[in-house]
């Protein structure tokens, strides 16, 4: 549903407002077109990619290029390219669905994302009409493949510290690029590189660099822990002559390209990790059903049930967050002209906090699922003869891709505070109200016949806890807060938990209203279990933070306020996890989005 600009939900506002179920997009809202896209991507992976897993793992790059071009034949490279330039012009939800389904092979997924996401999106978002006409049809068809060249040996997380420079040549028609890039996905076969360099050594800018550019040398393949089938190489520029018309965007505005493209890349990565979670969970579930010990299948043992259910909980909650965020971005983009780049950039940038959350959550949950899958497989999980060994190795890179999780945690709190100080987000008044509320007489603990009303109350209390800690931290450190990374990280972790708690709650409320509570009992168990567990984690984070922020009477006052806000009667999560596991075992697969 399209909303006027002043009525659209602001990024980060989930922390200070109560959302309603009808505001969120969920997988249960997929249209027939969305489901068709999901089937197309899933069938393509099953038919074309998964059977070639061994060849891919041994880095058969000719095969990878062939598979990418086959993907183009069924539209999987063209989803977000406008129709006028040979694409399909699909929404962000469709792009997330594709990213999720392609996770069936991580090396292929990384190669696909390097091309369609960070390799193509810069031209879609920032290219001139001439650049779009020249490049996008070829990128949509797979005739040309793309890569993204940002990272340098001394500029990883601090991308703007890059030293690659671009100087206008004497002829005025070319830029001469000098420097190097590293960890460039698709470098072994890409035809073009979206490359960042500083004009005159000062103005961070972006260029479209062709593979055959004189002065460009491409290094050998890196030897990696995982995603071994993808190509990762370094680039060396020595007076590389790049036509002046290949400047992408404006001189000195390269950071806008880098950061906006990374925002979408983080969301795509979150969706891909959800796909990885589903694959790892299904593999572990099927193995646990057929593996027998002590005379019965291991899936009947309580500790295995706990693992399976927790894998499912994290998968479903991450899925809820990913599609909620994609829905928010689609709503913001709705009605905007395809060529209105400033408005479209602003729409994407609005949800940078949510995109960072999805990246952190997806990558860490995927790691958890892969690790537990190996544990369920036991000794066989450590053998390369079984697929979970590869899942484990492939999952690890996701916490480093698209900005490390540590950087993203700093960004989450940093962006919230910047929006508060600029007046874009009324966070400071919300903090002040919260700090006043905690001094008011204690309200009795909520008692309700509706379990989900109790969970709604917990989400509201969790928001107050995060605001209380954020207010205390801002009051003590002010502009120096960014240097207190442990405190910033704790606040970010609380914010992350709140977004997940609320996303799960809103999804199950919407599902219950649509289908009836009885038809989604498992999803209710998942949402309630996650919310109750998350409340405990938030309380611990808050205790750690306030203990570093105050001492003496002030500390005792803040701990007393925290005890009031975090007080609740816990549910029986052991029984809930058993019910979740039993439903999964009966189905034999992840079936919670159907």
XYZ file of C-alpha atoms in Angstrom:
594
model
C 0.000 0.000 0.000
C 1.392 3.380 -1.033
C 1.468 6.035 1.674
C 2.080 9.786 1.312
C 5.710 10.576 2.080
C 4.911 12.185 5.428
C 2.974 9.080 6.506
C 5.599 6.520 5.563
C 7.203 4.595 8.381
C 10.596 6.081 9.187
C 13.637 3.875 9.380
C 14.511 3.065 12.984
C 11.102 4.170 14.244
C 10.299 0.632 15.412
C 12.241 1.513 18.552
C 9.908 4.329 19.577
C 6.479 3.463 18.175
C 4.075 0.556 18.360
C 3.560 -0.996 14.951
C 0.446 -2.852 13.863
C 0.335 -6.200 12.020
C -1.187 -4.689 8.884
C 1.918 -2.490 8.468
C 4.304 -5.391 7.936
C 4.909 -7.489 4.848
C 5.382 -11.196 5.590
C 6.082 -14.308 3.500
C 2.400 -15.158 3.891
C 1.694 -12.035 1.799
C 3.549 -13.331 -1.253
C 1.582 -12.813 -4.455
C 1.178 -15.461 -7.145
C 3.995 -13.708 -9.010
C 6.250 -13.951 -5.955
C 5.529 -17.656 -5.634
C 6.204 -18.185 -9.346
C 9.572 -16.424 -8.978
C 10.379 -18.627 -5.993
C 9.550 -21.776 -7.978
C 11.608 -20.597 -10.947
C 14.673 -19.917 -8.812
C 14.277 -23.122 -6.810
C 13.838 -25.278 -9.907
C 16.812 -23.622 -11.583
C 19.023 -24.452 -8.617
C 17.769 -28.027 -8.401
C 18.129 -28.645 -12.124
C 21.208 -26.643 -13.126
C 23.366 -25.802 -10.118
C 23.079 -28.314 -7.289
C 24.011 -31.303 -9.525
C 27.216 -29.427 -10.427
C 28.237 -28.770 -6.823
C 31.486 -30.749 -7.048
C 32.662 -29.003 -10.212
C 31.730 -25.650 -8.735
C 33.637 -26.436 -5.530
C 36.749 -27.050 -7.625
C 36.378 -23.569 -9.130
C 35.384 -24.404 -12.679
C 34.968 -20.773 -13.720
C 33.850 -21.628 -17.260
C 30.996 -23.567 -15.700
C 30.199 -20.664 -13.363
C 29.920 -18.255 -16.294
C 27.762 -20.754 -18.165
C 25.465 -21.166 -15.148
C 25.124 -17.409 -14.709
C 24.115 -17.085 -18.356
C 21.617 -19.903 -17.967
C 20.249 -18.032 -14.968
C 19.862 -15.001 -17.230
C 17.723 -17.067 -19.613
C 15.088 -17.513 -16.894
C 15.323 -13.900 -15.728
C 17.441 -14.365 -12.618
C 19.963 -11.678 -13.601
C 17.370 -9.104 -14.623
C 15.043 -8.872 -11.625
C 15.863 -5.318 -10.504
C 16.839 -3.853 -13.867
C 14.079 -1.609 -15.294
C 12.106 -3.065 -18.184
C 13.140 -0.263 -20.541
C 16.738 -1.478 -20.204
C 16.045 -5.168 -20.769
C 15.173 -6.108 -17.206
C 12.075 -7.289 -15.381
C 11.622 -4.317 -13.059
C 10.608 -6.473 -10.096
C 10.191 -5.310 -6.514
C 12.636 -5.795 -3.644
C 10.586 -8.656 -2.216
C 11.157 -10.554 -5.479
C 14.875 -9.830 -5.279
C 14.981 -11.177 -1.713
C 13.132 -14.329 -2.789
C 15.711 -14.937 -5.507
C 18.584 -14.365 -3.075
C 17.017 -16.779 -0.604
C 16.499 -19.554 -3.146
C 19.960 -19.284 -4.696
C 21.503 -20.065 -1.312
C 21.262 -23.753 -2.260
C 24.845 -23.288 -3.478
C 26.820 -20.565 -1.712
C 29.522 -20.156 -4.360
C 26.920 -19.634 -7.060
C 24.902 -17.328 -4.794
C 27.971 -15.175 -4.107
C 28.817 -14.980 -7.818
C 25.217 -14.106 -8.670
C 25.063 -11.448 -5.942
C 28.379 -9.960 -6.997
C 26.926 -9.470 -10.460
C 23.266 -8.575 -9.907
C 23.592 -6.725 -6.607
C 26.721 -4.742 -5.952
C 27.879 -5.168 -9.575
C 24.719 -3.952 -11.345
C 22.792 -1.883 -8.784
C 25.252 1.057 -8.959
C 24.433 1.554 -12.634
C 20.708 1.104 -12.034
C 20.727 3.653 -9.213
C 23.373 6.135 -10.361
C 24.026 5.656 -14.064
C 23.220 8.203 -16.738
C 20.640 7.255 -19.367
C 23.509 6.599 -21.790
C 25.308 4.358 -19.292
C 22.111 2.435 -18.577
C 21.450 1.903 -22.269
C 25.009 0.715 -22.818
C 25.429 -1.617 -19.862
C 22.136 -2.797 -18.388
C 20.824 -4.873 -21.332
C 24.129 -6.749 -21.487
C 24.176 -7.256 -17.711
C 20.579 -8.489 -17.755
C 21.328 -11.042 -20.466
C 24.605 -12.209 -18.951
C 26.532 -11.170 -22.064
C 28.585 -9.059 -19.679
C 29.226 -9.934 -16.042
C 30.118 -7.442 -13.351
C 32.145 -7.059 -10.165
C 32.474 -4.479 -7.387
C 35.913 -3.141 -6.502
C 35.956 -1.190 -3.241
C 38.226 -2.952 -0.716
C 41.951 -2.201 -0.646
C 44.847 -3.724 1.329
C 44.732 -0.860 3.850
C 41.066 0.090 3.475
C 38.653 -2.641 4.496
C 36.032 -1.494 6.985
C 37.323 2.074 6.566
C 36.450 2.119 2.879
C 36.841 5.872 2.449
C 40.513 5.563 3.403
C 41.233 3.950 0.047
C 44.347 5.186 -1.749
C 43.523 4.282 -5.343
C 43.513 7.572 -7.215
C 42.234 8.878 -10.522
C 43.845 11.795 -12.336
C 42.543 13.397 -15.490
C 44.891 12.624 -18.371
C 46.394 15.453 -20.444
C 43.970 14.673 -23.275
C 41.034 15.465 -20.943
C 39.213 12.385 -22.233
C 40.505 9.746 -19.830
C 41.225 9.241 -16.165
C 44.436 7.469 -15.178
C 43.800 5.094 -12.266
C 46.610 3.959 -9.983
C 46.324 1.676 -6.957
C 45.038 -1.750 -6.056
C 41.903 -3.562 -4.913
C 41.564 -6.897 -3.161
C 38.964 -9.575 -2.409
C 37.101 -8.783 -5.626
C 34.343 -11.324 -6.220
C 33.911 -12.398 -9.869
C 37.278 -10.886 -10.808
C 38.267 -14.045 -12.674
C 35.593 -13.556 -15.341
C 33.938 -10.143 -14.910
C 33.754 -7.901 -17.966
C 33.358 -4.680 -15.980
C 34.390 -3.524 -12.519
C 32.512 -0.911 -10.469
C 35.679 0.716 -9.134
C 36.172 3.402 -6.489
C 39.060 5.859 -6.643
C 39.868 9.359 -5.414
C 40.000 12.004 -8.114
C 43.207 13.988 -7.606
C 43.768 11.848 -4.527
C 40.969 13.651 -2.647
C 37.479 13.237 -4.111
C 36.066 9.741 -3.560
C 34.428 8.755 -6.844
C 33.251 5.760 -8.850
C 34.129 4.488 -12.313
C 33.012 1.719 -14.663
C 36.249 -0.025 -15.663
C 36.381 -2.596 -18.463
C 38.403 -5.756 -18.136
C 40.486 -4.946 -21.237
C 41.440 -1.495 -19.943
C 45.153 -0.838 -20.658
C 47.014 -0.719 -17.349
C 44.656 -3.071 -15.473
C 46.200 -6.325 -14.214
C 44.146 -9.054 -12.546
C 45.853 -11.204 -9.943
C 45.662 -14.971 -9.281
C 42.825 -16.648 -7.406
C 42.822 -16.375 -3.630
C 42.784 -19.620 -1.647
C 39.759 -19.366 0.629
C 38.248 -21.238 3.572
C 34.838 -21.432 1.943
C 32.862 -20.334 -1.131
C 35.688 -22.001 -3.020
C 33.735 -22.095 -6.275
C 33.551 -18.307 -6.512
C 36.309 -16.229 -8.069
C 38.194 -13.869 -5.746
C 41.164 -11.933 -7.042
C 43.067 -8.664 -6.645
C 43.183 -5.827 -9.174
C 46.233 -3.666 -9.909
C 45.880 -0.326 -11.693
C 48.970 1.227 -13.277
C 47.972 4.289 -15.260
C 44.849 2.409 -16.310
C 43.141 4.561 -18.966
C 39.425 4.863 -18.196
C 37.243 6.987 -20.513
C 35.919 10.107 -18.764
C 32.352 9.130 -19.677
C 32.785 6.048 -17.470
C 32.598 8.198 -14.342
C 29.579 6.848 -12.462
C 27.689 9.543 -10.570
C 29.408 12.774 -9.565
C 33.002 13.451 -8.647
C 33.340 13.310 -4.874
C 29.997 11.510 -4.408
C 31.317 7.951 -4.590
C 30.461 7.388 -0.940
C 26.758 7.738 -1.778
C 27.102 4.944 -4.321
C 29.151 2.737 -2.021
C 26.925 3.087 1.022
C 23.541 2.878 -0.726
C 24.596 -0.176 -2.687
C 25.935 -1.773 0.505
C 22.591 -1.139 2.237
C 20.764 -3.227 -0.353
C 23.623 -5.718 -0.371
C 23.195 -6.224 3.366
C 19.501 -6.946 2.964
C 20.163 -9.374 0.107
C 22.780 -11.099 2.225
C 20.254 -11.419 5.043
C 17.813 -13.088 2.644
C 20.502 -15.414 1.333
C 21.366 -16.393 4.902
C 17.705 -17.217 5.555
C 17.902 -19.572 2.593
C 21.064 -21.081 4.023
C 19.339 -21.577 7.378
C 16.482 -23.468 5.747
C 18.868 -25.713 3.836
C 21.018 -26.470 6.882
C 17.989 -27.126 9.061
C 16.387 -29.460 6.512
C 19.625 -31.424 6.092
C 20.018 -31.801 9.872
C 16.376 -32.738 10.300
C 16.447 -35.452 7.659
C 19.692 -36.873 9.036
C 18.346 -36.845 12.598
C 15.292 -38.807 11.458
C 17.317 -41.597 9.850
C 20.337 -41.723 12.182
C 19.721 -44.231 14.984
C 21.523 -44.471 18.313
C 20.547 -46.439 21.409
C 17.851 -48.148 19.391
C 15.936 -45.122 18.111
C 16.267 -42.113 15.775
C 18.297 -39.331 17.336
C 15.531 -36.837 16.533
C 13.611 -38.344 19.462
C 16.196 -37.182 21.997
C 15.491 -33.975 23.907
C 18.772 -32.225 23.239
C 18.502 -32.892 19.496
C 14.941 -31.584 19.558
C 16.243 -28.469 21.276
C 18.782 -27.932 18.489
C 16.255 -28.483 15.706
C 13.694 -26.183 17.275
C 16.199 -23.418 17.954
C 17.403 -23.645 14.348
C 13.792 -23.265 13.219
C 13.115 -20.380 15.610
C 16.063 -18.375 14.360
C 15.250 -19.139 10.723
C 11.611 -18.050 11.042
C 12.453 -14.904 13.001
C 15.181 -13.847 10.544
C 12.810 -14.514 7.661
C 10.222 -12.277 9.336
C 12.732 -9.433 9.638
C 14.024 -9.718 6.061
C 10.630 -9.540 4.392
C 9.382 -6.857 6.762
C 12.319 -4.705 5.663
C 11.876 -5.495 1.969
C 8.219 -4.532 2.284
C 9.143 -1.200 3.871
C 11.550 -0.398 1.028
C 9.019 -1.402 -1.630
C 6.419 0.843 -0.021
C 8.878 3.753 -0.033
C 9.824 3.139 -3.690
C 6.235 2.761 -4.815
C 5.172 5.511 -7.174
C 8.676 6.933 -7.659
C 9.903 7.445 -11.192
C 12.643 5.010 -12.241
C 14.896 7.919 -13.203
C 14.324 9.964 -10.049
C 17.610 8.842 -8.559
C 17.731 11.187 -5.525
C 14.267 10.093 -4.376
C 15.018 6.408 -4.920
C 18.323 6.689 -3.081
C 16.603 8.399 -0.182
C 13.973 5.654 -0.070
C 16.653 2.960 0.199
C 18.815 4.917 2.632
C 15.824 5.459 4.928
C 16.031 1.819 6.028
C 19.800 1.525 6.380
C 19.401 0.603 10.066
C 17.038 -2.260 9.265
C 19.327 -3.462 6.449
C 22.289 -3.552 8.828
C 20.211 -5.482 11.364
C 19.273 -8.074 8.759
C 22.897 -8.525 7.738
C 24.055 -9.117 11.308
C 21.144 -11.383 12.194
C 21.171 -13.406 8.995
C 24.902 -14.060 9.070
C 25.007 -15.013 12.745
C 21.917 -17.198 12.581
C 23.243 -18.934 9.460
C 26.489 -19.611 11.327
C 24.521 -21.025 14.243
C 22.434 -23.301 12.040
C 25.464 -24.566 10.109
C 27.347 -25.242 13.339
C 24.436 -27.133 14.907
C 23.909 -29.085 11.690
C 27.508 -30.309 11.890
C 26.909 -31.247 15.542
C 23.790 -33.239 14.706
C 25.693 -35.079 11.967
C 28.408 -35.854 14.536
C 31.620 -37.230 13.069
C 30.005 -37.371 9.643
C 29.453 -33.619 9.813
C 33.214 -33.153 9.926
C 33.665 -35.197 6.756
C 33.739 -33.562 3.339
C 31.616 -36.491 2.145
C 28.604 -34.800 3.732
C 27.255 -31.402 2.618
C 27.079 -29.787 6.055
C 30.885 -29.591 6.131
C 30.675 -27.219 3.169
C 27.729 -25.331 4.679
C 29.872 -24.669 7.750
C 32.831 -23.317 5.769
C 30.702 -21.299 3.376
C 28.650 -19.634 6.123
C 31.631 -18.046 7.855
C 32.281 -15.350 5.250
C 28.860 -13.786 5.749
C 29.899 -12.126 9.011
C 32.676 -10.345 7.067
C 30.918 -9.541 3.782
C 29.157 -6.175 3.311
C 30.900 -4.653 6.317
C 31.892 -6.787 9.285
C 29.247 -7.409 11.909
C 31.239 -5.272 14.314
C 31.093 -2.320 11.899
C 27.385 -2.890 11.330
C 26.769 -2.871 15.074
C 28.523 0.481 15.339
C 26.476 1.740 12.399
C 23.128 0.745 13.913
C 23.499 2.851 17.055
C 25.434 5.559 15.230
C 22.706 6.012 12.623
C 20.003 6.079 15.296
C 21.802 8.830 17.193
C 22.506 10.868 14.056
C 18.855 10.698 13.073
C 17.879 11.741 16.576
C 20.235 14.736 16.616
C 19.095 15.851 13.154
C 15.442 15.715 14.185
C 14.643 13.093 11.559
C 13.681 10.596 14.248
C 12.116 11.770 17.550
C 14.346 9.501 19.579
C 15.428 12.054 22.197
C 11.865 12.886 23.340
C 11.173 9.143 23.558
C 14.252 8.689 25.751
C 13.153 11.547 28.009
C 9.647 10.086 28.397
C 11.113 6.689 29.224
C 13.438 8.098 31.879
C 10.465 9.895 33.447
C 8.314 6.761 33.306
C 10.805 4.658 35.237
C 10.503 7.060 38.173
C 6.704 6.658 38.251
C 5.024 4.155 40.593
C 5.425 0.574 39.462
C 2.549 -0.828 37.423
C 1.356 -4.366 38.167
C 2.614 -7.103 35.870
C 0.286 -7.694 32.964
C -2.102 -10.610 33.301
C -4.089 -11.530 30.216
C -5.960 -14.478 28.802
C -4.258 -13.839 25.472
C -0.649 -15.111 25.438
C 0.272 -12.743 22.631
C -0.856 -9.746 24.669
C 1.784 -10.687 27.213
C 4.362 -10.814 24.416
C 3.215 -7.432 23.117
C 3.827 -6.058 26.617
C 7.321 -7.587 26.686
C 8.216 -5.953 23.375
C 7.080 -2.583 24.729
C 9.138 -3.070 27.895
C 12.182 -4.103 25.867
C 11.979 -0.817 23.967
C 11.940 1.108 27.242
C 15.010 -0.775 28.466
C 16.948 0.062 25.294
C 15.907 3.713 25.476
C 16.877 3.869 29.149
C 20.374 2.560 28.427
C 20.785 4.712 25.299
C 19.741 7.784 27.258
C 22.155 7.070 30.083
C 24.991 6.443 27.624
C 24.296 9.601 25.622
C 24.040 11.649 28.797
C 27.379 10.424 30.125
C 29.499 10.370 26.987
C 27.702 12.755 24.586
C 29.777 13.106 21.404
C 32.408 10.727 22.830
C 29.948 7.811 22.842
C 31.254 6.513 19.523
C 34.561 5.757 21.246
C 32.838 3.518 23.791
C 32.386 0.643 21.381
C 31.404 -1.935 23.990
C 28.501 0.276 25.118
C 27.508 1.043 21.528
C 27.616 -2.662 20.726
C 25.386 -3.521 23.676
C 22.834 -0.902 22.627
C 22.900 -2.215 19.065
C 22.351 -5.773 20.259
C 19.292 -4.622 22.216
C 17.986 -2.759 19.173
C 18.530 -5.857 17.036
C 16.644 -8.034 19.498
C 13.752 -5.567 19.599
C 13.406 -5.513 15.813
C 13.381 -9.312 15.759
C 10.952 -9.613 18.671
C 8.527 -7.194 17.092
C 8.871 -8.659 13.590
C 8.043 -12.116 14.947
C 5.136 -10.803 17.017
C 3.581 -8.789 14.195
C 3.915 -11.674 11.773
C 2.200 -14.167 14.040
C -0.528 -11.673 14.946
C -1.208 -11.089 11.264
C -1.166 -14.817 10.585
C -3.505 -15.534 13.501
C -5.979 -12.906 12.348
C -5.950 -14.342 8.831
C -6.029 -18.080 9.543
C -7.093 -18.368 13.151
C -4.833 -19.081 16.148
C -5.282 -22.856 15.937
C -3.804 -23.032 12.439
C -0.550 -21.341 13.449
C 0.128 -22.831 16.867
C 3.726 -23.698 15.931
C 4.423 -20.154 14.751
C 2.963 -18.841 18.012
C 5.318 -21.099 19.947
C 8.221 -19.772 17.876
C 7.349 -16.117 18.371
C 6.662 -16.495 22.091
C 9.808 -18.530 22.729
C 11.997 -16.055 20.880
C 10.483 -13.072 22.675
C 10.870 -14.621 26.134
C 14.453 -15.689 25.477
C 15.302 -12.312 23.940
C 13.970 -10.523 27.009
C 16.539 -12.362 29.107
C 19.319 -11.416 26.704
C 18.236 -7.768 26.726
C 18.215 -7.677 30.516
C 21.762 -9.066 30.632
C 22.992 -6.565 28.014
C 21.361 -3.721 29.914
C 22.925 -4.798 33.230
C 26.359 -4.935 31.646
C 25.917 -1.510 30.074
C 24.539 0.360 33.097
C 27.242 -1.165 35.288
C 29.753 0.560 33.034
C 27.777 3.801 32.907
C 27.100 4.487 36.582
C 28.184 3.658 40.109
C 26.960 4.110 43.672
C 23.431 5.435 44.174
C 23.000 6.210 40.485
C 23.822 2.624 39.556
C 21.430 1.276 42.183
C 18.678 3.547 40.831
C 19.221 2.386 37.258
C 19.353 -1.282 38.251
C 16.101 -0.866 40.171
C 14.482 0.667 37.096
C 15.848 -2.164 34.988
C 14.419 -4.779 37.363
C 10.980 -3.194 37.071
C 11.077 -3.027 33.289
C 12.393 -6.559 32.832
C 10.061 -8.263 35.296
C 7.897 -10.971 33.719
C 6.684 -14.510 34.286
C 8.624 -16.803 31.952
C 6.866 -19.355 29.793
C 7.752 -23.030 29.536
C 10.083 -22.784 26.559
C 11.212 -26.405 26.897
C 7.689 -27.636 26.179
C 7.308 -25.113 23.350
C 10.558 -26.250 21.741
C 9.430 -29.852 21.917
C 6.207 -28.949 20.100
C 8.151 -27.046 17.449
C 10.564 -29.939 16.951
C 7.764 -32.491 16.745
C 6.054 -30.481 13.995
C 9.314 -30.271 12.039
C 10.035 -33.976 12.472
C 6.574 -34.878 11.237
C 6.947 -32.641 8.170
C 10.549 -33.665 7.506
C 11.452 -30.162 6.302
C 11.132 -26.456 7.030
C 7.442 -25.806 6.335
C 6.755 -22.775 8.517
C 6.230 -20.268 5.691
C 3.521 -22.219 3.907
